[in-house]
Amino acid sequence: MPDYVPGLEGIVAAQTEISLVDGANGRLVYRGYVIADLAEEMSFEEVAHLFWFGHLPNRPELDGLAAELSGSRSLTQAAAAALDALPKDADPMDVLRSVVSVQGVRHRLEKPNVPAAIHVTASFPTVLAAFHRRRQGLDPVKPRPELGHAANYLYMLTGTEASPDLVRALNTYLVLLADHGMNASTFSARVTIATLSDMYSAITSAIGTLKGPLHGGANERVMETLLEIGEADRARDMINAKLKQHERVMGFGHRVYKTEDPRATILRRHSEALGRRTGQLKWYEISREVEKTMREDKPDLYPNVDFYSASVYHMMGIPIDQFTPIFAISRMAGWTAQLLEQYANNRLIRPESEYVGPPSLKYVPIDKR
Ligand code: SDX
């Protein structure tokens, strides 16, 4: 029996061609391309094509995928009814998990394949934007086929077309978070599809896993911390107080990166640029003060992808409880690509556990206990 490894730290659970997370050197590679070369050049559709079809698309291929995605944005009647039935104060991640699950009822017989991946990926922005409108007492905004994935989400959220700057910033974010090796939510998706269950069940597992604050939920907690701090000159004392209480400062640390998360490097730049452009530099300045304090007190902890994405989203006008759902919009490209990879060369994922309970006890009938 091999030794028990808490959290499966360092255990290789699959071989993948989708992404390489080089924790020692702080490098993230998508199918051979270094993320720094892609993030500010590509749209979500391009990175999804790279994952699903194995190569960067030419113009006709990209237009074809964009048309497929925009043609698959509507919800089934049952899913739309489920969305309307949910309480207005529900957590959008619970709404996403529930409505995607209902959306899947009609498709449970579909084999996991790229068309199914496109279909389920396309519906995420529709679910999230429609719920956000509903909870404001507004009617959902119909998707516009000519708008891309990022632009259409922002449009359905507000009813007005977002500026090209905003769309570019969201596309960069969606590319940066599209995949990340064997992270917890991808592992959930792989475990589920490895039983030969269906794609919607695997994606529902992944959404539930991403929600946790140790994983995708961290970005919302980061924004709450920045709001609590309020001014840059309060950051040091408040962070030191948290550390003294042995509290985790969300947005720092990573299971794999032992140096700066390359996505944080790009998002730090975007946070500063967006702060200057929107006159909200304070959120970047508070973030920088938090980072300086953490680097001094916890030199082994670096900002991860969730730290600077919080201020970027906030300055884009995204509601805090939509932060993690946007992470899910992006990671759908990686989740679906990786579960297709698992399905194509499958073996049931079933690790061992080491029994440490009592060796053997004698049964005592209930009237003698
Ligand atoms: C994501 O896996 C991925 O690839 C995920 C992700 C992706 O793209 O899919 O990159 C996205 O989930 C990023 C991580 C977002 N989560 C957070 O920001 C939450 C805060 N960070 C952590 O809780 C923690 O750093 C983890 C969960 C991310 C990683 O934790 P590990 O590898 O299990 O490390 P650990 O919990 O054992 O911590 C080691 C030490 C501990 O100190 P001791 O108890 O040994 O004294 O570091 C400390 C921890 O207390 N520590 C922190 C800390 N993170 C770790 N102390 C303060 N603040 C923190 N944020």
Coordinates of C-alpha atoms and ligand atoms in Angstrom, one line a residue:
M1 CA 0.0 0.0 0.0
P2 CA 1.6 3.4 -1.0
D3 CA 1.7 6.1 1.7
Y4 CA -1.2 8.4 2.3
V5 CA -0.6 11.8 0.6
P6 CA -2.8 14.5 2.2
G7 CA -4.7 16.4 -0.6
L8 CA -2.9 14.2 -3.2
E9 CA -0.2 16.8 -3.1
G10 CA 2.3 16.1 -5.9
I11 CA 0.5 13.0 -7.2
V12 CA 0.2 12.8 -11.0
A13 CA -3.4 11.7 -11.7
A14 CA -3.5 12.1 -15.5
Q15 CA -1.5 12.9 -18.6
T16 CA -2.8 15.9 -20.5
E17 CA -1.9 17.9 -23.6
I18 CA -4.1 20.9 -22.6
S19 CA -2.0 22.8 -20.1
L20 CA 1.3 22.7 -18.3
V21 CA 1.5 24.5 -14.9
D22 CA 5.2 24.9 -14.2
G23 CA 5.1 25.7 -10.5
A24 CA 8.9 26.1 -10.0
N25 CA 9.3 28.6 -12.8
G26 CA 5.9 30.3 -12.7
R27 CA 5.0 29.3 -16.2
L28 CA 1.6 28.4 -17.7
V29 CA 1.5 26.8 -21.1
Y30 CA -1.6 26.1 -23.2
R31 CA -1.0 23.3 -25.8
G32 CA 2.6 24.6 -26.2
Y33 CA 1.9 28.3 -26.1
V34 CA 3.1 30.4 -23.1
I35 CA 0.2 32.2 -21.6
A36 CA 2.0 35.6 -21.7
D37 CA 2.0 35.4 -25.5
L38 CA -1.7 34.6 -25.7
A39 CA -3.5 36.4 -22.9
E40 CA -3.7 39.9 -24.4
E41 CA -3.9 38.8 -28.0
M42 CA -6.7 36.2 -28.0
S43 CA -10.4 36.0 -27.5
F44 CA -12.1 33.3 -25.4
E45 CA -13.3 31.7 -28.6
E46 CA -9.7 31.3 -29.8
V47 CA -8.5 29.6 -26.7
A48 CA -11.6 27.4 -26.6
H49 CA -10.8 26.4 -30.2
L50 CA -7.2 25.7 -29.3
F51 CA -8.4 23.4 -26.4
W52 CA -11.2 21.7 -28.3
F53 CA -9.6 21.2 -31.8
G54 CA -5.9 21.2 -30.8
H55 CA -4.8 24.2 -32.9
L56 CA -5.2 27.9 -33.1
P57 CA -8.1 28.7 -35.5
N58 CA -7.7 30.5 -38.8
R59 CA -10.3 33.1 -39.6
P60 CA -13.0 30.7 -41.1
E61 CA -12.5 28.2 -38.2
L62 CA -12.9 31.0 -35.6
D63 CA -16.0 32.4 -37.3
G64 CA -17.4 28.9 -37.4
L65 CA -16.9 28.3 -33.7
A66 CA -18.2 31.8 -32.8
A67 CA -21.4 31.0 -34.8
E68 CA -21.8 27.7 -33.1
L69 CA -21.4 29.3 -29.6
S70 CA -23.8 32.2 -30.4
G71 CA -26.3 29.7 -31.8
S72 CA -26.3 27.7 -28.6
R73 CA -26.9 30.4 -26.0
S74 CA -30.6 29.9 -25.3
L75 CA -31.9 27.9 -22.3
T76 CA -34.3 25.0 -22.5
Q77 CA -37.8 25.9 -21.2
A78 CA -37.2 23.8 -18.1
A79 CA -33.9 25.6 -17.4
A80 CA -35.5 29.0 -17.8
A81 CA -38.4 28.0 -15.5
A82 CA -35.9 26.6 -13.0
L83 CA -34.0 29.9 -13.1
D84 CA -37.2 31.9 -12.5
A85 CA -38.2 29.6 -9.6
L86 CA -34.9 30.2 -7.7
P87 CA -34.9 32.8 -4.8
K88 CA -33.5 36.2 -5.9
D89 CA -31.0 36.1 -3.1
A90 CA -29.5 32.8 -4.2
D91 CA -25.7 32.6 -4.7
P92 CA -25.1 32.8 -8.5
M93 CA -22.8 29.8 -8.2
D94 CA -25.7 27.8 -6.8
V95 CA -27.9 29.2 -9.6
L96 CA -25.3 28.2 -12.2
R97 CA -24.9 24.7 -10.8
S98 CA -28.7 24.1 -10.5
V99 CA -29.7 25.6 -13.9
V100 CA -26.9 23.8 -15.8
S101 CA -28.0 20.6 -14.2
V102 CA -31.6 21.2 -15.4
Q103 CA -30.3 22.2 -18.8
G104 CA -28.6 18.8 -18.9
V105 CA -31.8 16.7 -18.3
R106 CA -32.6 17.0 -22.0
H107 CA -29.1 16.1 -23.0
R108 CA -28.2 13.2 -20.7
L109 CA -28.0 10.7 -23.6
E110 CA -25.5 12.9 -25.5
K111 CA -22.0 11.4 -25.7
P112 CA -19.3 13.7 -24.4
N113 CA -18.0 15.4 -27.6
V114 CA -17.0 18.9 -28.9
P115 CA -20.5 19.9 -30.0
A116 CA -21.9 19.0 -26.5
A117 CA -18.9 21.0 -25.0
I118 CA -19.8 24.0 -27.2
H119 CA -23.5 23.8 -26.2
V120 CA -23.0 23.7 -22.5
T121 CA -20.2 26.4 -22.6
A122 CA -22.5 28.7 -24.6
S123 CA -25.2 28.7 -21.9
F124 CA -23.2 29.9 -18.9
P125 CA -23.3 33.6 -19.7
T126 CA -27.0 33.4 -20.4
V127 CA -27.8 31.7 -17.1
L128 CA -25.7 34.2 -15.1
A129 CA -26.9 37.4 -16.8
A130 CA -30.5 36.3 -16.8
F131 CA -30.4 35.6 -13.1
H132 CA -28.7 39.0 -12.4
R133 CA -31.5 40.8 -14.3
R134 CA -34.2 38.8 -12.6
R135 CA -32.9 39.6 -9.1
Q136 CA -33.0 43.3 -10.1
G137 CA -36.7 42.8 -11.1
L138 CA -35.7 43.3 -14.8
D139 CA -36.4 41.1 -17.8
P140 CA -33.5 39.0 -19.1
V141 CA -31.8 40.6 -22.2
K142 CA -31.8 38.3 -25.2
P143 CA -28.3 37.3 -26.4
R144 CA -27.1 39.1 -29.6
P145 CA -25.6 36.6 -32.1
E146 CA -23.2 39.1 -33.6
L147 CA -21.5 39.7 -30.2
G148 CA -18.6 37.4 -29.0
H149 CA -18.7 35.4 -25.8
A150 CA -17.3 38.2 -23.6
A151 CA -19.1 41.1 -25.2
N152 CA -22.4 39.2 -25.2
Y153 CA -22.1 38.4 -21.4
L154 CA -21.5 42.1 -20.6
Y155 CA -24.4 43.1 -22.9
M156 CA -26.8 40.6 -21.4
L157 CA -25.8 41.8 -17.9
T158 CA -26.5 45.5 -18.5
G159 CA -28.6 45.7 -21.7
T160 CA -26.0 48.1 -23.2
E161 CA -23.0 47.2 -25.3
A162 CA -19.7 47.4 -23.3
S163 CA -16.8 49.5 -24.5
P164 CA -14.1 47.7 -26.6
D165 CA -11.7 48.3 -23.7
L166 CA -13.9 46.4 -21.3
V167 CA -14.5 43.6 -23.7
R168 CA -10.7 43.3 -24.3
A169 CA -10.1 43.2 -20.5
L170 CA -12.7 40.5 -20.0
N171 CA -11.3 38.5 -22.9
T172 CA -7.9 38.7 -21.4
Y173 CA -9.3 37.4 -18.1
L174 CA -11.3 34.6 -19.8
V175 CA -8.1 33.5 -21.6
L176 CA -6.0 33.6 -18.5
L177 CA -8.3 31.3 -16.5
A178 CA -9.3 28.9 -19.2
D179 CA -7.3 26.0 -17.9
H180 CA -4.9 25.1 -15.2
G181 CA -3.7 21.5 -15.1
M182 CA -5.2 19.3 -12.4
N183 CA -6.9 21.9 -10.2
A184 CA -9.6 20.7 -7.9
S185 CA -12.6 21.4 -10.1
T186 CA -11.0 19.8 -13.2
F187 CA -10.2 16.8 -11.0
S188 CA -13.9 16.6 -10.0
A189 CA -15.0 16.8 -13.7
R190 CA -12.5 14.0 -14.6
V191 CA -13.6 11.8 -11.7
T192 CA -17.2 12.1 -12.8
I193 CA -16.8 11.5 -16.5
A194 CA -14.4 8.6 -15.7
T195 CA -17.4 6.7 -14.4
L196 CA -18.9 7.1 -18.0
S197 CA -21.5 9.5 -16.5
D198 CA -22.6 12.4 -18.8
M199 CA -20.9 15.8 -19.5
Y200 CA -23.6 17.8 -17.7
S201 CA -23.1 15.8 -14.5
A202 CA -19.3 16.3 -14.8
I203 CA -19.7 20.0 -15.2
T204 CA -22.1 20.2 -12.3
S205 CA -19.4 18.5 -10.1
A206 CA -16.9 21.0 -11.3
I207 CA -19.1 24.1 -10.6
G208 CA -19.7 22.8 -7.1
T209 CA -16.0 22.3 -6.5
L210 CA -14.9 25.7 -8.0
K211 CA -17.3 27.5 -5.6
G212 CA -15.1 26.9 -2.5
P213 CA -13.0 29.8 -1.2
L214 CA -9.9 27.7 -1.3
H215 CA -10.4 27.5 -5.0
G216 CA -12.4 29.7 -7.3
G217 CA -14.4 31.4 -4.5
A218 CA -11.2 33.2 -3.3
N219 CA -11.7 36.2 -5.7
E220 CA -14.9 37.3 -4.1
R221 CA -13.3 37.0 -0.6
V222 CA -10.4 39.2 -1.9
M223 CA -12.8 42.0 -2.9
E224 CA -14.5 41.8 0.5
T225 CA -11.1 42.2 2.1
L226 CA -10.2 45.2 -0.1
L227 CA -13.5 46.9 0.7
E228 CA -13.0 46.2 4.4
I229 CA -9.5 47.8 4.2
G230 CA -11.0 50.8 2.3
E231 CA -7.8 52.9 2.2
A232 CA -4.2 51.9 1.2
D233 CA -2.7 53.2 4.5
R234 CA -4.9 50.8 6.5
A235 CA -3.8 47.7 4.6
R236 CA -0.6 46.9 6.6
D237 CA -2.3 46.9 10.1
M238 CA -5.4 45.0 8.9
I239 CA -3.4 42.3 7.1
N240 CA -1.0 41.9 10.1
A241 CA -4.0 41.5 12.4
K242 CA -5.4 38.7 10.1
L243 CA -2.1 36.9 10.0
K244 CA -1.8 37.3 13.8
Q245 CA -5.1 35.5 14.1
H246 CA -3.8 32.8 11.7
E247 CA -6.4 33.8 9.2
R248 CA -5.8 33.0 5.6
V249 CA -5.5 36.1 3.4
M250 CA -7.4 35.2 0.3
G251 CA -5.7 35.5 -3.1
F252 CA -2.3 34.4 -1.8
G253 CA -0.6 31.0 -1.9
H254 CA -0.9 28.1 -4.4
R255 CA -0.5 24.4 -4.2
V256 CA 1.7 24.3 -7.3
Y257 CA 3.3 27.8 -7.8
K258 CA 6.3 28.3 -5.6
T259 CA 6.9 31.6 -7.2
E260 CA 4.6 34.3 -8.7
D261 CA 1.5 33.0 -10.5
P262 CA 2.2 34.3 -14.1
R263 CA -1.5 35.2 -14.3
A264 CA -1.1 37.5 -11.3
T265 CA 1.7 39.3 -13.1
I266 CA -0.5 40.1 -16.0
L267 CA -3.6 40.9 -13.9
R268 CA -1.5 43.3 -11.7
R269 CA -0.7 45.3 -14.8
H270 CA -4.4 45.3 -15.8
S271 CA -5.5 46.4 -12.3
E272 CA -3.2 49.4 -12.5
A273 CA -4.1 50.3 -16.1
L274 CA -7.9 49.9 -15.4
G275 CA -7.5 52.0 -12.2
R276 CA -5.9 54.8 -14.1
R277 CA -8.5 54.6 -16.9
T278 CA -11.5 54.5 -14.6
G279 CA -10.2 56.8 -11.9
Q280 CA -10.3 54.0 -9.3
L281 CA -6.6 53.5 -8.7
K282 CA -7.3 53.1 -5.0
W283 CA -8.2 49.4 -5.5
Y284 CA -4.9 48.8 -7.2
E285 CA -3.1 50.8 -4.5
I286 CA -4.7 48.9 -1.7
S287 CA -3.9 45.6 -3.4
R288 CA -0.3 46.6 -3.8
E289 CA -0.1 47.5 0.0
V290 CA -1.6 44.1 0.8
E291 CA 0.9 42.4 -1.4
K292 CA 3.8 44.2 0.1
T293 CA 2.7 43.3 3.6
M294 CA 2.2 39.7 2.7
R295 CA 5.5 39.4 0.9
E296 CA 7.3 40.8 4.0
D297 CA 5.4 38.6 6.5
K298 CA 4.9 35.5 4.4
P299 CA 7.7 35.5 1.9
D300 CA 6.7 32.0 0.7
L301 CA 3.3 33.2 -0.3
Y302 CA 2.8 35.0 -3.7
P303 CA -0.4 36.5 -5.1
N304 CA -2.4 34.0 -7.1
V305 CA -4.7 34.5 -10.0
D306 CA -7.6 35.5 -7.7
F307 CA -5.8 38.4 -6.0
Y308 CA -5.6 41.0 -8.7
S309 CA -8.6 39.7 -10.6
A310 CA -10.8 41.0 -7.8
S311 CA -9.9 44.7 -8.4
V312 CA -10.0 44.2 -12.2
Y313 CA -13.6 42.8 -12.0
H314 CA -14.7 45.5 -9.5
M315 CA -13.4 48.3 -11.7
M316 CA -15.2 46.7 -14.7
G317 CA -18.4 47.1 -12.7
I318 CA -19.0 43.4 -12.2
P319 CA -21.0 42.6 -9.0
I320 CA -18.9 40.7 -6.5
D321 CA -21.0 37.6 -6.5
Q322 CA -20.5 37.3 -10.2
F323 CA -16.7 37.0 -9.8
T324 CA -16.5 33.2 -9.3
P325 CA -19.2 32.6 -11.9
I326 CA -17.0 34.4 -14.5
F327 CA -14.2 32.2 -13.5
A328 CA -16.5 29.3 -14.3
I329 CA -17.4 30.9 -17.7
S330 CA -13.7 30.8 -18.5
R331 CA -12.8 27.4 -17.1
M332 CA -15.6 25.8 -19.1
A333 CA -13.1 25.6 -22.0
G334 CA -10.6 23.7 -19.8
W335 CA -13.1 21.6 -17.9
T336 CA -14.7 20.3 -21.2
A337 CA -11.4 19.8 -23.0
Q338 CA -10.0 17.8 -20.1
L339 CA -13.1 15.7 -19.6
L340 CA -13.1 14.9 -23.3
E341 CA -9.4 13.9 -22.9
Q342 CA -10.3 11.7 -20.0
Y343 CA -13.2 10.1 -21.9
A344 CA -11.1 9.4 -25.0
N345 CA -8.5 7.4 -23.0
N346 CA -10.5 6.5 -19.9
R347 CA -9.8 4.5 -16.8
L348 CA -12.0 4.8 -13.7
I349 CA -10.4 7.2 -11.2
R350 CA -10.5 5.3 -7.9
P351 CA -7.6 5.9 -5.5
E352 CA -7.1 4.0 -2.3
S353 CA -7.7 5.0 1.3
E354 CA -5.8 3.8 4.3
Y355 CA -8.2 2.4 6.9
V356 CA -7.2 3.7 10.4
G357 CA -10.4 2.7 12.2
P358 CA -10.7 0.0 15.0
P359 CA -9.4 -3.4 13.7
S360 CA -12.4 -5.7 14.7
L361 CA -15.3 -5.3 17.2
K362 CA -17.8 -7.9 18.4
Y363 CA -21.4 -7.1 17.4
V364 CA -23.7 -6.4 20.4
P365 CA -27.5 -6.7 19.8
I366 CA -29.4 -3.4 20.4
D367 CA -31.1 -4.5 23.6
K368 CA -27.7 -5.3 25.1
R369 CA -26.1 -1.9 24.3
Ligands
SDX1 C1 -7.1 28.9 -7.4 O1 -5.1 24.5 -8.2 C2 -5.2 25.5 -9.0 O2 -4.5 25.5 -10.1 C3 -6.2 26.5 -8.6 C4 -6.2 27.8 -9.5 C5 -6.8 27.4 -10.9 O3 -6.5 28.2 -11.8 O4 -7.6 26.5 -11.0 O5 -4.9 28.3 -9.6 C6 -7.2 28.8 -8.9 O6 -7.9 28.2 -6.7 C7 -6.1 29.8 -6.8 C8 -6.1 29.6 -5.2 C9 -7.2 30.5 -4.6 N1 -7.3 30.3 -3.2 C10 -6.9 31.2 -2.3 O7 -6.4 32.3 -2.6 C11 -7.2 30.8 -0.9 C12 -6.0 31.2 0.0 N2 -4.9 30.3 -0.3 C13 -4.8 29.1 0.4 O8 -5.7 28.6 1.3 C14 -3.7 28.1 0.0 O9 -2.6 28.8 -0.4 C15 -4.1 27.1 -1.1 C16 -5.4 26.4 -0.8 C17 -4.3 27.9 -2.4 C18 -3.0 26.2 -1.3 O10 -2.8 25.6 -0.1 P1 -1.9 24.3 0.2 O11 -1.0 24.0 -0.9 O12 -2.8 23.2 0.7 O13 -1.0 24.9 1.3 P2 -1.4 24.9 2.9 O14 -2.8 25.2 3.0 O15 -0.9 23.6 3.4 O16 -0.5 26.1 3.4 C19 0.9 26.0 3.7 C20 1.1 27.0 4.7 C21 0.2 26.9 5.9 O17 0.9 27.4 7.0 P3 1.1 26.4 8.3 O18 -0.3 25.9 8.7 O19 1.9 25.2 7.7 O20 1.9 27.2 9.3 O21 0.9 28.3 4.2 C22 -0.1 29.0 5.0 C23 -0.9 27.9 5.6 O22 -1.5 28.4 6.8 N3 -1.0 29.7 4.0 C24 -1.5 30.8 4.1 C25 -2.2 31.1 3.0 N4 -2.1 30.1 2.1 C26 -1.3 29.2 2.8 N5 -1.4 31.7 5.2 C27 -2.1 32.9 5.0 N6 -2.8 33.2 3.9 C28 -2.9 32.4 2.9 N7 -3.5 32.7 1.8

